[in-house]
């Protein structure tokens, strides 16, 4: 979740409150790149990334590469108000040199990092 008051430096160096929206998923990707992280774990309220989410045709993704993920995004599978920001952050991280991003729920975080749950987004598919 978010929090805090966004500020900017004004004339004379004083800080002043400003209107802003900080996307926590993208901020995570940028910070992970700056730290030289190889992997990022993004926690959300579902166990994995789904295509056709919420429909009778819903199907989960186990492991996917950036090109396939972009195709799914272009087809409208990841709307801005749901999984879209997480997918964008994952792609940003991988394009910046990261090795993998795992998306899952908090309850499955340990299993996901062990490769037994969630969606694994990797630069190179095994």
CSV table of N, CA and C in Angstrom, one decimal:
chain,number,residue,atom,x,y,z
A,1,UNK,N,0.8,-1.2,0.0
A,1,UNK,CA,0.0,0.0,0.0
A,1,UNK,C,0.9,1.2,0.0
A,2,UNK,N,0.2,2.3,-0.2
A,2,UNK,CA,0.9,3.6,-0.3
A,2,UNK,C,0.9,4.3,1.1
A,3,UNK,N,1.3,5.5,1.0
A,3,UNK,CA,1.2,6.3,2.3
A,3,UNK,C,2.2,7.5,2.2
A,4,UNK,N,2.1,8.3,3.1
A,4,UNK,CA,3.0,9.5,3.2
A,4,UNK,C,2.5,10.6,2.3
A,5,UNK,N,3.2,11.7,2.4
A,5,UNK,CA,2.8,12.9,1.6
A,5,UNK,C,3.9,13.2,0.6
A,6,UNK,N,3.5,13.2,-0.7
A,6,UNK,CA,4.5,13.5,-1.7
A,6,UNK,C,4.9,15.0,-1.6
A,7,UNK,N,6.2,15.2,-1.7
A,7,UNK,CA,6.8,16.6,-1.5
A,7,UNK,C,7.7,16.9,-2.7
A,8,UNK,N,7.9,18.1,-2.9
A,8,UNK,CA,8.9,18.6,-3.9
A,8,UNK,C,9.7,19.8,-3.3
A,9,UNK,N,10.9,19.9,-3.7
A,9,UNK,CA,11.7,21.0,-3.2
A,9,UNK,C,11.3,22.3,-3.9
A,10,UNK,N,10.9,23.3,-3.1
A,10,UNK,CA,10.5,24.6,-3.6
A,10,UNK,C,11.7,25.6,-3.6
A,11,UNK,N,11.4,26.9,-4.0
A,11,UNK,CA,12.4,27.9,-4.0
A,11,UNK,C,13.0,28.0,-2.6
A,12,UNK,N,14.3,28.2,-2.5
A,12,UNK,CA,15.0,28.3,-1.2
A,12,UNK,C,15.2,27.0,-0.5
A,13,UNK,N,14.8,25.9,-1.2
A,13,UNK,CA,15.1,24.6,-0.6
A,13,UNK,C,14.1,24.0,0.3
A,14,UNK,N,13.0,24.7,0.6
A,14,UNK,CA,12.0,24.2,1.5
A,14,UNK,C,11.1,23.2,0.7
A,15,UNK,N,10.7,22.2,1.5
A,15,UNK,CA,9.8,21.2,1.0
A,15,UNK,C,8.4,21.6,1.0
A,16,UNK,N,7.6,21.3,0.0
A,16,UNK,CA,6.2,21.6,0.0
A,16,UNK,C,5.4,20.4,-0.5
A,17,UNK,N,4.2,20.2,0.0
A,17,UNK,CA,3.3,19.1,-0.5
A,17,UNK,C,2.9,19.3,-1.9
A,18,UNK,N,2.8,18.3,-2.7
A,18,UNK,CA,2.4,18.3,-4.0
A,18,UNK,C,1.4,17.2,-4.3
A,19,UNK,N,0.6,17.3,-5.3
A,19,UNK,CA,-0.3,16.2,-5.7
A,19,UNK,C,0.5,15.3,-6.6
A,20,UNK,N,0.4,14.0,-6.3
A,20,UNK,CA,1.1,13.0,-7.0
A,20,UNK,C,0.5,11.6,-6.8
A,21,UNK,N,0.7,10.7,-7.7
A,21,UNK,CA,0.4,9.3,-7.5
A,21,UNK,C,1.7,8.5,-7.8
A,22,UNK,N,2.1,7.8,-6.8
A,22,UNK,CA,3.3,6.9,-7.0
A,22,UNK,C,2.8,5.5,-7.2
A,23,UNK,N,3.1,4.9,-8.3
A,23,UNK,CA,2.7,3.6,-8.6
A,23,UNK,C,3.7,2.7,-7.8
A,24,UNK,N,3.2,1.9,-6.8
A,24,UNK,CA,4.1,1.1,-6.0
A,24,UNK,C,4.8,0.0,-6.7
A,25,UNK,N,4.1,-0.5,-7.8
A,25,UNK,CA,4.7,-1.6,-8.5
A,25,UNK,C,5.9,-1.1,-9.4
A,26,UNK,N,5.6,0.0,-10.0
A,26,UNK,CA,6.7,0.6,-10.9
A,26,UNK,C,7.9,1.1,-10.0
A,27,UNK,N,7.5,1.7,-8.8
A,27,UNK,CA,8.6,2.1,-7.9
A,27,UNK,C,9.4,1.0,-7.4
A,28,UNK,N,8.8,-0.2,-7.2
A,28,UNK,CA,9.5,-1.4,-6.8
A,28,UNK,C,10.4,-1.8,-7.9
A,29,UNK,N,10.0,-1.8,-9.1
A,29,UNK,CA,10.8,-2.2,-10.2
A,29,UNK,C,12.0,-1.3,-10.4
A,30,UNK,N,11.8,0.0,-10.3
A,30,UNK,CA,12.9,1.0,-10.4
A,30,UNK,C,13.9,0.8,-9.3
A,31,UNK,N,13.4,0.7,-8.0
A,31,UNK,CA,14.3,0.5,-6.9
A,31,UNK,C,15.1,-0.8,-7.0
A,32,UNK,N,14.4,-1.9,-7.4
A,32,UNK,CA,15.1,-3.2,-7.6
A,32,UNK,C,16.2,-3.0,-8.6
A,33,UNK,N,16.0,-2.3,-9.7
A,33,UNK,CA,17.0,-2.1,-10.7
A,33,UNK,C,18.2,-1.3,-10.1
A,34,UNK,N,17.9,-0.3,-9.4
A,34,UNK,CA,19.0,0.5,-8.8
A,34,UNK,C,19.8,-0.3,-7.8
A,35,UNK,N,19.2,-1.2,-7.1
A,35,UNK,CA,19.9,-2.1,-6.1
A,35,UNK,C,20.6,-3.3,-6.8
A,36,UNK,N,20.4,-3.5,-8.0
A,36,UNK,CA,21.0,-4.6,-8.7
A,36,UNK,C,20.4,-5.9,-8.4
A,37,UNK,N,19.1,-5.9,-8.0
A,37,UNK,CA,18.4,-7.2,-7.7
A,37,UNK,C,18.2,-8.0,-9.0
A,38,UNK,N,18.2,-9.3,-8.8
A,38,UNK,CA,18.0,-10.2,-9.9
A,38,UNK,C,16.5,-10.6,-10.1
A,39,UNK,N,15.8,-10.6,-8.9
A,39,UNK,CA,14.4,-11.0,-8.9
A,39,UNK,C,13.6,-10.0,-8.1
A,40,UNK,N,12.3,-10.0,-8.4
A,40,UNK,CA,11.3,-9.2,-7.7
A,40,UNK,C,10.1,-10.1,-7.4
A,41,UNK,N,9.6,-9.9,-6.2
A,41,UNK,CA,8.3,-10.6,-5.8
A,41,UNK,C,7.3,-9.6,-5.7
A,42,UNK,N,6.2,-9.7,-6.5
A,42,UNK,CA,5.1,-8.7,-6.4
A,42,UNK,C,3.9,-9.5,-5.8
A,43,UNK,N,3.4,-9.0,-4.7
A,43,UNK,CA,2.3,-9.6,-4.0
A,43,UNK,C,1.0,-8.9,-4.3
A,44,UNK,N,0.0,-9.7,-4.5
A,44,UNK,CA,-1.3,-9.1,-4.9
A,44,UNK,C,-2.4,-10.0,-4.3
A,45,UNK,N,-3.7,-9.7,-4.6
A,45,UNK,CA,-4.8,-10.5,-4.0
A,45,UNK,C,-5.2,-11.7,-4.7
A,46,UNK,N,-4.5,-12.1,-5.8
A,46,UNK,CA,-4.7,-13.4,-6.4
A,46,UNK,C,-3.5,-14.3,-6.4
A,47,UNK,N,-3.7,-15.6,-6.7
A,47,UNK,CA,-2.5,-16.5,-6.6
A,47,UNK,C,-1.6,-16.4,-7.7
A,48,UNK,N,-2.0,-15.9,-8.9
A,48,UNK,CA,-1.2,-15.8,-10.1
A,48,UNK,C,-1.8,-14.8,-11.1
A,49,UNK,N,-1.2,-14.6,-12.2
A,49,UNK,CA,-1.7,-13.8,-13.3
A,49,UNK,C,-2.6,-14.7,-14.1
A,50,UNK,N,-3.8,-14.2,-14.5
A,50,UNK,CA,-4.7,-14.9,-15.3
A,50,UNK,C,-5.0,-14.2,-16.6
A,51,UNK,N,-5.3,-15.0,-17.6
A,51,UNK,CA,-5.9,-14.5,-18.8
A,51,UNK,C,-7.4,-14.7,-18.7
A,52,UNK,N,-8.1,-13.8,-19.3
A,52,UNK,CA,-9.6,-13.9,-19.2
A,52,UNK,C,-10.1,-13.9,-17.8
A,53,UNK,N,-9.4,-13.1,-16.9
A,53,UNK,CA,-9.7,-13.1,-15.5
A,53,UNK,C,-11.2,-12.9,-15.2
A,54,UNK,N,-11.8,-13.7,-14.3
A,54,UNK,CA,-13.1,-13.5,-13.9
A,54,UNK,C,-14.2,-14.0,-14.9
A,55,UNK,N,-13.8,-14.7,-15.9
A,55,UNK,CA,-14.7,-15.3,-16.8
A,55,UNK,C,-14.7,-16.8,-16.7
A,56,UNK,N,-15.6,-17.5,-17.3
A,56,UNK,CA,-15.6,-19.0,-17.3
A,56,UNK,C,-14.3,-19.6,-18.0
A,57,UNK,N,-13.7,-18.7,-18.8
A,57,UNK,CA,-12.5,-19.2,-19.6
A,57,UNK,C,-11.2,-18.8,-18.9
A,58,UNK,N,-11.3,-18.3,-17.7
A,58,UNK,CA,-10.1,-17.9,-17.0
A,58,UNK,C,-9.0,-19.0,-16.9
A,59,UNK,N,-7.8,-18.6,-17.2
A,59,UNK,CA,-6.7,-19.6,-17.1
A,59,UNK,C,-5.4,-18.9,-16.6
A,60,UNK,N,-4.8,-19.6,-15.7
A,60,UNK,CA,-3.6,-19.0,-15.0
A,60,UNK,C,-2.3,-19.2,-15.8
A,61,UNK,N,-1.4,-18.3,-15.7
A,61,UNK,CA,-0.1,-18.4,-16.3
A,61,UNK,C,0.9,-18.9,-15.3
A,62,UNK,N,1.7,-19.9,-15.6
A,62,UNK,CA,2.7,-20.4,-14.7
A,62,UNK,C,4.1,-19.7,-14.9
A,63,UNK,N,4.5,-19.8,-16.2
A,63,UNK,CA,5.8,-19.2,-16.6
A,63,UNK,C,5.6,-18.6,-17.9
A,64,UNK,N,6.0,-17.3,-18.1
A,64,UNK,CA,5.8,-16.6,-19.3
A,64,UNK,C,7.0,-15.7,-19.5
A,65,UNK,N,7.3,-15.4,-20.8
A,65,UNK,CA,8.4,-14.5,-21.2
A,65,UNK,C,7.8,-13.1,-21.5
A,66,UNK,N,8.7,-12.1,-21.6
A,66,UNK,CA,8.2,-10.8,-21.9
A,66,UNK,C,7.4,-10.6,-23.2
A,67,UNK,N,7.9,-11.3,-24.3
A,67,UNK,CA,7.2,-11.1,-25.6
A,67,UNK,C,5.8,-11.7,-25.5
A,68,UNK,N,5.6,-12.8,-24.9
A,68,UNK,CA,4.2,-13.4,-24.8
A,68,UNK,C,3.4,-12.5,-23.9
A,69,UNK,N,4.0,-12.0,-22.8
A,69,UNK,CA,3.2,-11.1,-21.9
A,69,UNK,C,2.8,-9.8,-22.6
A,70,UNK,N,3.6,-9.3,-23.4
A,70,UNK,CA,3.3,-8.1,-24.2
A,70,UNK,C,2.1,-8.4,-25.2
A,71,UNK,N,2.1,-9.6,-25.8
A,71,UNK,CA,1.0,-9.9,-26.7
A,71,UNK,C,-0.3,-10.0,-25.9
A,72,UNK,N,-0.3,-10.6,-24.7
A,72,UNK,CA,-1.5,-10.7,-23.9
A,72,UNK,C,-2.0,-9.3,-23.5
A,73,UNK,N,-1.0,-8.5,-23.1
A,73,UNK,CA,-1.4,-7.1,-22.7
A,73,UNK,C,-2.0,-6.4,-23.9
A,74,UNK,N,-1.4,-6.5,-25.1
A,74,UNK,CA,-2.0,-5.9,-26.3
A,74,UNK,C,-3.4,-6.3,-26.6
A,75,UNK,N,-3.7,-7.5,-26.2
A,75,UNK,CA,-5.1,-8.1,-26.4
A,75,UNK,C,-6.0,-7.7,-25.3
A,76,UNK,N,-5.6,-6.9,-24.4
A,76,UNK,CA,-6.5,-6.3,-23.3
A,76,UNK,C,-6.6,-7.2,-22.1
A,77,UNK,N,-5.7,-8.1,-21.9
A,77,UNK,CA,-5.9,-9.0,-20.7
A,77,UNK,C,-5.6,-8.4,-19.4
A,78,UNK,N,-4.8,-7.3,-19.4
A,78,UNK,CA,-4.4,-6.8,-18.1
A,78,UNK,C,-4.8,-5.3,-18.0
A,79,UNK,N,-6.0,-5.0,-17.5
A,79,UNK,CA,-6.5,-3.6,-17.5
A,79,UNK,C,-5.7,-2.8,-16.5
A,80,UNK,N,-5.7,-1.5,-16.7
A,80,UNK,CA,-4.9,-0.6,-15.9
A,80,UNK,C,-5.4,-0.6,-14.4
A,81,UNK,N,-6.6,-0.9,-14.1
A,81,UNK,CA,-7.1,-0.9,-12.7
A,81,UNK,C,-6.8,-2.2,-12.0
A,82,UNK,N,-6.2,-3.2,-12.6
A,82,UNK,CA,-6.0,-4.4,-12.0
A,82,UNK,C,-4.6,-4.9,-12.1
A,83,UNK,N,-4.4,-5.9,-13.0
A,83,UNK,CA,-3.0,-6.5,-13.1
A,83,UNK,C,-2.1,-5.6,-14.0
A,84,UNK,N,-2.7,-4.7,-14.7
A,84,UNK,CA,-1.9,-3.9,-15.7
A,84,UNK,C,-0.6,-3.3,-15.1
A,85,UNK,N,-0.7,-2.6,-14.0
A,85,UNK,CA,0.5,-1.9,-13.4
A,85,UNK,C,1.6,-3.0,-13.0
A,86,UNK,N,1.1,-4.1,-12.5
A,86,UNK,CA,2.1,-5.2,-12.1
A,86,UNK,C,2.8,-5.7,-13.3
A,87,UNK,N,2.1,-5.9,-14.4
A,87,UNK,CA,2.7,-6.4,-15.7
A,87,UNK,C,3.6,-5.4,-16.2
A,88,UNK,N,3.3,-4.1,-16.2
A,88,UNK,CA,4.1,-3.0,-16.7
A,88,UNK,C,5.4,-3.0,-15.9
A,89,UNK,N,5.3,-3.1,-14.5
A,89,UNK,CA,6.4,-3.1,-13.7
A,89,UNK,C,7.3,-4.3,-13.9
A,90,UNK,N,6.7,-5.4,-14.1
A,90,UNK,CA,7.5,-6.6,-14.4
A,90,UNK,C,8.3,-6.5,-15.7
A,91,UNK,N,7.7,-5.9,-16.7
A,91,UNK,CA,8.4,-5.7,-18.0
A,91,UNK,C,9.5,-4.7,-17.9
A,92,UNK,N,9.2,-3.6,-17.1
A,92,UNK,CA,10.2,-2.6,-16.9
A,92,UNK,C,11.5,-3.2,-16.2
A,93,UNK,N,11.2,-4.0,-15.2
A,93,UNK,CA,12.3,-4.6,-14.4
A,93,UNK,C,13.2,-5.6,-15.3
A,94,UNK,N,12.5,-6.4,-16.1
A,94,UNK,CA,13.2,-7.3,-17.0
A,94,UNK,C,14.0,-6.6,-18.1
A,95,UNK,N,13.4,-5.5,-18.6
A,95,UNK,CA,14.1,-4.7,-19.6
A,95,UNK,C,15.3,-4.0,-19.1
A,96,UNK,N,15.3,-3.7,-17.8
A,96,UNK,CA,16.4,-3.1,-17.1
A,96,UNK,C,17.5,-4.0,-16.7
A,97,UNK,N,17.3,-5.3,-17.0
A,97,UNK,CA,18.4,-6.3,-16.7
A,97,UNK,C,18.0,-7.3,-15.6
A,98,UNK,N,16.8,-7.2,-15.0
A,98,UNK,CA,16.4,-8.2,-14.1
A,98,UNK,C,16.2,-9.6,-14.7
A,99,UNK,N,16.3,-10.6,-13.9
A,99,UNK,CA,16.2,-12.0,-14.3
A,99,UNK,C,14.8,-12.5,-14.3
A,100,UNK,N,14.0,-12.2,-13.2
A,100,UNK,CA,12.7,-12.8,-13.1
A,100,UNK,C,11.8,-11.9,-12.1
A,101,UNK,N,10.5,-12.0,-12.4
A,101,UNK,CA,9.5,-11.4,-11.5
A,101,UNK,C,8.5,-12.5,-11.2
A,102,UNK,N,8.1,-12.6,-9.9
A,102,UNK,CA,7.1,-13.6,-9.5
A,102,UNK,C,5.9,-12.8,-9.0
A,103,UNK,N,4.7,-13.1,-9.4
A,103,UNK,CA,3.5,-12.5,-9.0
A,103,UNK,C,2.6,-13.5,-8.3
A,104,UNK,N,2.2,-13.3,-7.1
A,104,UNK,CA,1.4,-14.2,-6.4
A,104,UNK,C,0.8,-13.5,-5.2
A,105,UNK,N,0.0,-14.2,-4.4
A,105,UNK,CA,-0.6,-13.7,-3.2
A,105,UNK,C,0.4,-13.8,-2.0
A,106,UNK,N,0.2,-13.1,-0.9
A,106,UNK,CA,1.1,-13.1,0.2
A,106,UNK,C,1.1,-14.5,0.8
A,107,UNK,N,0.0,-15.2,0.8
A,107,UNK,CA,-0.1,-16.6,1.4
A,107,UNK,C,0.8,-17.6,0.7
A,108,UNK,N,1.1,-17.3,-0.6
A,108,UNK,CA,1.9,-18.3,-1.4
A,108,UNK,C,3.3,-17.8,-1.7
A,109,UNK,N,3.7,-16.7,-1.0
A,109,UNK,CA,5.0,-16.1,-1.3
A,109,UNK,C,6.1,-17.1,-1.2
A,110,UNK,N,6.2,-17.8,-0.1
A,110,UNK,CA,7.3,-18.8,0.0
A,110,UNK,C,7.3,-19.8,-1.1
A,111,UNK,N,6.1,-20.4,-1.3
A,111,UNK,CA,6.0,-21.4,-2.3
A,111,UNK,C,6.4,-20.9,-3.7
A,112,UNK,N,6.0,-19.6,-4.0
A,112,UNK,CA,6.3,-19.0,-5.3
A,112,UNK,C,7.8,-18.8,-5.4
A,113,UNK,N,8.4,-18.4,-4.4
A,113,UNK,CA,9.9,-18.2,-4.5
A,113,UNK,C,10.6,-19.5,-4.7
A,114,UNK,N,10.0,-20.6,-4.3
A,114,UNK,CA,10.5,-21.9,-4.5
A,114,UNK,C,10.1,-22.5,-5.9
A,115,UNK,N,9.4,-21.7,-6.7
A,115,UNK,CA,8.9,-22.2,-8.0
A,115,UNK,C,7.7,-23.1,-8.0
A,116,UNK,N,7.0,-23.1,-6.9
A,116,UNK,CA,5.8,-24.0,-6.7
A,116,UNK,C,4.5,-23.3,-6.8
A,117,UNK,N,4.4,-22.0,-7.0
A,117,UNK,CA,3.2,-21.3,-7.0
A,117,UNK,C,3.4,-20.0,-7.8
A,118,UNK,N,2.3,-19.3,-8.1
A,118,UNK,CA,2.4,-18.0,-8.7
A,118,UNK,C,2.7,-18.0,-10.2
A,119,UNK,N,2.9,-16.8,-10.7
A,119,UNK,CA,3.3,-16.7,-12.1
A,119,UNK,C,4.7,-16.2,-12.1
A,120,UNK,N,5.6,-16.9,-12.9
A,120,UNK,CA,7.0,-16.5,-13.0
A,120,UNK,C,7.2,-15.9,-14.4
A,121,UNK,N,7.7,-14.6,-14.4
A,121,UNK,CA,7.9,-13.9,-15.6
A,121,UNK,C,9.4,-13.8,-15.8
A,122,UNK,N,9.9,-14.5,-16.8
A,122,UNK,CA,11.4,-14.6,-16.9
A,122,UNK,C,11.9,-14.1,-18.3
A,123,UNK,N,13.1,-13.7,-18.3
A,123,UNK,CA,13.7,-13.2,-19.6
A,123,UNK,C,13.8,-14.4,-20.6
A,124,UNK,N,14.2,-15.5,-20.0
A,124,UNK,CA,14.4,-16.7,-20.9
A,124,UNK,C,13.6,-17.8,-20.3
A,125,UNK,N,12.7,-18.4,-21.1
A,125,UNK,CA,11.8,-19.5,-20.7
A,125,UNK,C,12.7,-20.8,-20.6
A,126,UNK,N,12.5,-21.5,-19.6
A,126,UNK,CA,13.3,-22.8,-19.4
A,126,UNK,C,12.8,-23.8,-20.4
